[in-house]
CSV table of C-alpha atoms in Angstrom, one decimal:
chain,number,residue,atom,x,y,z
E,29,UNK,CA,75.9,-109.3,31.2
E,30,UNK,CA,73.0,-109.7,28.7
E,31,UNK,CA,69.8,-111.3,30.0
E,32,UNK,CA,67.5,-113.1,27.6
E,33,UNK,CA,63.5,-114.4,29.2
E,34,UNK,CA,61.4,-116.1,27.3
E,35,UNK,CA,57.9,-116.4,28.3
E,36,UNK,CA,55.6,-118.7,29.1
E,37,UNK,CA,58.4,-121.7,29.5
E,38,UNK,CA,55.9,-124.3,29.1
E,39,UNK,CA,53.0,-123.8,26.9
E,40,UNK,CA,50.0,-126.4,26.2
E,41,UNK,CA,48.0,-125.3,23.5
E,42,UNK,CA,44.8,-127.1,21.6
E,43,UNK,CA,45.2,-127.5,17.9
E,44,UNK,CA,43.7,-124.5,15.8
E,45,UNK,CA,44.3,-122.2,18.9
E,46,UNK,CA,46.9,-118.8,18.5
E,47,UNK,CA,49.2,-117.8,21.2
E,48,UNK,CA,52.4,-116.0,21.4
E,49,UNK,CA,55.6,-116.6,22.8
E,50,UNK,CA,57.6,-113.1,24.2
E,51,UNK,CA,61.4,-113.0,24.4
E,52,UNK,CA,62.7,-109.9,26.0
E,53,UNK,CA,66.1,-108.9,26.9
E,54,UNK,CA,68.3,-106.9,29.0
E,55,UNK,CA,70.8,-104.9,26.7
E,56,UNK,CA,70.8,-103.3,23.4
E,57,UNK,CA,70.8,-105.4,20.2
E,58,UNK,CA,69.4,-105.2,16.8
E,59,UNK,CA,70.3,-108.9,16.2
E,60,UNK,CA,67.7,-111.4,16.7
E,61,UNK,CA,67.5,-115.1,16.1
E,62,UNK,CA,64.9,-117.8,16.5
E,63,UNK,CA,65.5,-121.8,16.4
E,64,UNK,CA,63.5,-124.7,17.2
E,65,UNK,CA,64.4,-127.9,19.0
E,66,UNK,CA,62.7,-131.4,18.9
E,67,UNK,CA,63.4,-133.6,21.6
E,68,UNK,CA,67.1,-134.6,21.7
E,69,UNK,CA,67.5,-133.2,18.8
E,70,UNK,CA,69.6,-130.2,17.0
E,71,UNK,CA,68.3,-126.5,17.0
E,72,UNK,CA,67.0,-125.7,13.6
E,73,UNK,CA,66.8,-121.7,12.6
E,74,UNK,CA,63.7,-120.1,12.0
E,75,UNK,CA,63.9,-116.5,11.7
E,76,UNK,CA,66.3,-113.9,11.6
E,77,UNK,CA,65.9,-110.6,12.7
E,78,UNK,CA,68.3,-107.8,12.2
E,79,UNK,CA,66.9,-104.5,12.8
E,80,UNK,CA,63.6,-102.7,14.5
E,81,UNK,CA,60.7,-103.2,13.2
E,82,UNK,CA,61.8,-106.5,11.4
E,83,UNK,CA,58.7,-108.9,10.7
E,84,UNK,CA,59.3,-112.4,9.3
E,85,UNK,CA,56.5,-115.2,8.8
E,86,UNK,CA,57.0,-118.9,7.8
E,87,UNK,CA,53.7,-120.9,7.8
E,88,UNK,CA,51.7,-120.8,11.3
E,89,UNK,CA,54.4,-118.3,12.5
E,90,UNK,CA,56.0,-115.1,12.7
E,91,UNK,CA,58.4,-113.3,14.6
E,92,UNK,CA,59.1,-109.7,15.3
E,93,UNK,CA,61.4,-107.7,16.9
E,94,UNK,CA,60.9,-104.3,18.9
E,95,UNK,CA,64.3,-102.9,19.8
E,96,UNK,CA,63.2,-100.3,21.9
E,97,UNK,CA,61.3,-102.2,23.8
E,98,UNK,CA,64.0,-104.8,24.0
E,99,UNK,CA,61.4,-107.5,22.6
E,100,UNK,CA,60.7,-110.0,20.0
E,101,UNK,CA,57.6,-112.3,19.8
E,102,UNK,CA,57.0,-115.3,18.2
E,103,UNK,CA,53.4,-115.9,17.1
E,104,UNK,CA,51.8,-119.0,16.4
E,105,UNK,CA,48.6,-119.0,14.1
E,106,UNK,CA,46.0,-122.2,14.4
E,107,UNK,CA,48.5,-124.7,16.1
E,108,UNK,CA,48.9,-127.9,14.4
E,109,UNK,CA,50.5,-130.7,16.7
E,110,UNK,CA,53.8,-130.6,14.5
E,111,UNK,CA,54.4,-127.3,16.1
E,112,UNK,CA,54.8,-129.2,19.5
E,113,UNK,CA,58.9,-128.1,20.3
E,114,UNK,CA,60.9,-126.0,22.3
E,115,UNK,CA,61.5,-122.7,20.8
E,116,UNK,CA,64.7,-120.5,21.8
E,117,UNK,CA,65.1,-116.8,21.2
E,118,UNK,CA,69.1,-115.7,20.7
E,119,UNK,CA,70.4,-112.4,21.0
E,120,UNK,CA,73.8,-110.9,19.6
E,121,UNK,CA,75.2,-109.1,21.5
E,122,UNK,CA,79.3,-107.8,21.5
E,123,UNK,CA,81.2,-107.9,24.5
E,124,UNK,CA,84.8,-107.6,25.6
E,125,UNK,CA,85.7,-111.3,25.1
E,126,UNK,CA,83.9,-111.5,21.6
E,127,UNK,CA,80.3,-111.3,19.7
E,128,UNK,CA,77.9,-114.2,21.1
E,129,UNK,CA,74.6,-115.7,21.0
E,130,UNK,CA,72.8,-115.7,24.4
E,131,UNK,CA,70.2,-118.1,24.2
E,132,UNK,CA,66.8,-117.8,26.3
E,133,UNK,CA,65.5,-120.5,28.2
E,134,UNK,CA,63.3,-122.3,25.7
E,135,UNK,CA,59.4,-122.3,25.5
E,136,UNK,CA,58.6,-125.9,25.7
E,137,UNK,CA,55.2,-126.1,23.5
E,138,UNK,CA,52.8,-128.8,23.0
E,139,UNK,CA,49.7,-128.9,20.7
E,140,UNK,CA,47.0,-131.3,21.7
E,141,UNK,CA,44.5,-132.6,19.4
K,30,UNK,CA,70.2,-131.9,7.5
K,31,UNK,CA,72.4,-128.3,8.6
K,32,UNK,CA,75.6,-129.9,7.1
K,33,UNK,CA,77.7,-129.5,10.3
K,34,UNK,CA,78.8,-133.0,11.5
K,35,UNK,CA,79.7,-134.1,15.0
K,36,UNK,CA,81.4,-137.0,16.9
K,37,UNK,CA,80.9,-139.3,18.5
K,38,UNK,CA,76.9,-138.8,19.0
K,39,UNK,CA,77.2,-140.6,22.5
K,40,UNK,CA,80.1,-140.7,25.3
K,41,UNK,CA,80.0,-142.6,28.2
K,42,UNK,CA,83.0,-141.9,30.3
K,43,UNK,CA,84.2,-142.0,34.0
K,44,UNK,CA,85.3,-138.8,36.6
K,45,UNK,CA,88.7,-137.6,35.8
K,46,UNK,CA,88.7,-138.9,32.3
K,47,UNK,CA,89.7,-136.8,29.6
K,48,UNK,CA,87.4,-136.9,25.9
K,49,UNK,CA,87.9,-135.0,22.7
K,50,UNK,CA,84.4,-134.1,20.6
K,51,UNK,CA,85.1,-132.9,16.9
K,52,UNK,CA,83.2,-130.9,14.3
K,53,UNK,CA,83.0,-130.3,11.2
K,54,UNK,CA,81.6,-127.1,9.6
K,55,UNK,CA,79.7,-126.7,6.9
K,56,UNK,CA,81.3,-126.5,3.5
K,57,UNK,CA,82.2,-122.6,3.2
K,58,UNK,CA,82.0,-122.1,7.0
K,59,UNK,CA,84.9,-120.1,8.4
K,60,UNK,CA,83.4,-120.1,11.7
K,61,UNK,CA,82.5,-123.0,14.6
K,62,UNK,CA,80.8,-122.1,17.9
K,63,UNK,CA,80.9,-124.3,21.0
K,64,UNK,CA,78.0,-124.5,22.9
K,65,UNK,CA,76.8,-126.8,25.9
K,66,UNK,CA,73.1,-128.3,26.8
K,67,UNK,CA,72.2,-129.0,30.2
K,68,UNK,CA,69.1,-129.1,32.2
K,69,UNK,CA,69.8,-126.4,34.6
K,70,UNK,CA,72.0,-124.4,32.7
K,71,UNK,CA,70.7,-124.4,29.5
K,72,UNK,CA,72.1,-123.3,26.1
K,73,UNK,CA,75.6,-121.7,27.2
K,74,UNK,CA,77.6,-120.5,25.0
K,75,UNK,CA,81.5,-121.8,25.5
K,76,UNK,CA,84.1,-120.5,22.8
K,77,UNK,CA,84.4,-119.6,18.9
K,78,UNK,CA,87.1,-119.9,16.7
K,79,UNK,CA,87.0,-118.0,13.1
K,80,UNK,CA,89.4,-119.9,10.4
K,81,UNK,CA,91.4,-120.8,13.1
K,82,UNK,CA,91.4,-118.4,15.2
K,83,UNK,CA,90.0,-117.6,18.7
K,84,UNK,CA,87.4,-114.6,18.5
K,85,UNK,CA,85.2,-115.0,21.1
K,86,UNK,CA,85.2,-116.7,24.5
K,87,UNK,CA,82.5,-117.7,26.9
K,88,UNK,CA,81.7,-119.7,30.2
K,89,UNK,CA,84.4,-122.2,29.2
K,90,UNK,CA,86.3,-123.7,32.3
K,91,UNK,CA,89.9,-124.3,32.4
K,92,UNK,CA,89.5,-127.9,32.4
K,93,UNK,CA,88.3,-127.4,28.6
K,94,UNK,CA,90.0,-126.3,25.5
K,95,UNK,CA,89.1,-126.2,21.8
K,96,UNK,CA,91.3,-125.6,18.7
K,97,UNK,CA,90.0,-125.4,15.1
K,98,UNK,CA,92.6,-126.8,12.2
K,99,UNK,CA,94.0,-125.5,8.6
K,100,UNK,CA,91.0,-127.3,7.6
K,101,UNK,CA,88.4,-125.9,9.5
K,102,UNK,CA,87.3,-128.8,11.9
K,103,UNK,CA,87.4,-128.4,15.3
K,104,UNK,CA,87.7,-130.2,18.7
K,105,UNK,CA,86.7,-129.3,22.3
K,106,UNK,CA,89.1,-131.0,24.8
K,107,UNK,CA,87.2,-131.5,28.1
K,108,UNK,CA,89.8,-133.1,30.9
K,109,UNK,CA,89.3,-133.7,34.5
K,110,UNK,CA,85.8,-134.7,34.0
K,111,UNK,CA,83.3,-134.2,36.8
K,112,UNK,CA,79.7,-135.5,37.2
K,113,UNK,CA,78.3,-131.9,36.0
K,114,UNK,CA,80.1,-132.1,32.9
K,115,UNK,CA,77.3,-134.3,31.7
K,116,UNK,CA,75.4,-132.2,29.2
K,117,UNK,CA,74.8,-132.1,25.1
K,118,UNK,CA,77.6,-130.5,23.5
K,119,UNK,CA,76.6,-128.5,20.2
K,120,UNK,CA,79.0,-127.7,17.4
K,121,UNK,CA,78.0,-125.1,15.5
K,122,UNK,CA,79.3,-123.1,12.0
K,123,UNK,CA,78.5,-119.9,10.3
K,124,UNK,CA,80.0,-118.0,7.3
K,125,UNK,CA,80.4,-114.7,9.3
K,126,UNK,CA,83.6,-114.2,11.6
K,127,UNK,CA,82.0,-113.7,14.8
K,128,UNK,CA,81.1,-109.9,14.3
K,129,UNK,CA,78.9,-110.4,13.7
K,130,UNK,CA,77.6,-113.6,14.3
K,131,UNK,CA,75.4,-114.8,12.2
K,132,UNK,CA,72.6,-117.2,11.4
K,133,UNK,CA,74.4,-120.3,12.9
K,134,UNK,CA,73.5,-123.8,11.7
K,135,UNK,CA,74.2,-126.6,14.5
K,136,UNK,CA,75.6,-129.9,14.7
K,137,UNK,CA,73.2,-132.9,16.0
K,138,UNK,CA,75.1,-132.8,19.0
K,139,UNK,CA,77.0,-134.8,21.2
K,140,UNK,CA,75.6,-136.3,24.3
K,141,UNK,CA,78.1,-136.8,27.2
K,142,UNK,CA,77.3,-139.0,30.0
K,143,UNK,CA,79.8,-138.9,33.2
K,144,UNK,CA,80.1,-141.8,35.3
């Protein structure tokens, strides 16, 4: 059964600060997907990442993804306090009952002023 | 706004009860993923259906069911409720059939509360 950590789970950040948020997992996949949730709200996509090397940057952040080394990271470049959310990584993966996204745990981030 | 609609956005409902929670894809979307919200089991991934067709199933319990329709909407059945049923429910749609997946594009959710 595919695994999917993200770490840190909780992150506190000051504003103008970079940090980066690791998401590694336990079988092999070339599919990677990133989404961001606001409180009690819906998951919003951010990047998509589908194959090795892959390196995809929207404002303050970027993602990668490492396949070999089973990893993708989302970076975050001088936090502003909109960036305060949870982020998710999701892995494909194929399995007997059906292709699937397994999410992470989420990486609840806040940006203080 | 993803385009995928849900009802209703809240359900407040008793144990035992039985509730049906519906989705609509967005327009073009062959393909509607279940997924439930809960504090300590997170984002888990429950069943798929691809122009109406299962495809894919996951950690769904037999006191659920889902069906999607000629046109395209779907509903997850949950019966027998129990406390630990209470989670968000999220609806979500994709162009792909399921393999693969997909960018998927999610619902705003549907928050049930059992009683």
């Amino acid at each position: 059964e595919l695994k999917v950590e993200q770490n840190p789970l909780f992150l506190s950040m000051q504003e103008g600060k970079n940090y980066t948020i690791y998401c590694n997992y336990s079988t092999t996949s070339d599919r990677l997907y990133w989404y961001r949730q606001d409180p009690g709200k819906s998951l919003e996509s951010l990047f998509v990442l589908l194959s090795n090397g892959a390196v995809k940057q929207e404002g303050r952040l970027m993602a990668s993804l490492d396949t070999k080394a089973r990893l993708s990271t989302l970076h975050i470049t001088a936090a502003v306090h909109d960036l305060s959310a949870t982020y998710f990584c999701a892995v494909e993966s194929r399995e007997t009952s059906g292709s699937r996204l397994t999410f992470g745990e989420g990486t609840q981030l806040t940006v203080n002023p | 706004d993803s385009g995928v609609t849900q009802t209703p956005k809240h359900l407040i409902t008793a144990t035992g009860q039985r509730v049906t929670l519906r989705c609509s894809p967005r327009s073009g979307d062959l393909s509607v993923y279940w997924y439930q919200q809960s504090l300590d089991q997170g984002l888990q991934f429950l069943i798929q259906y691809y122009n109406g067709e299962e495809r894919a199933k996951g950690n769904i319990l037999e006191r659920f069911s889902a069906q999607q329709f000629p046109d395209l909407h779907s509903e997850l059945n949950l019966s027998s409720l129990e406390l630990g049923d209470s989670a968000l429910y999220f609806c979500a749609s994709s162009v792909l059939g399921g393999r693969p997946v997909g960018e998927l594009f999610f619902g705003e959710g549907s928050r049930l509360t059992v009683l």
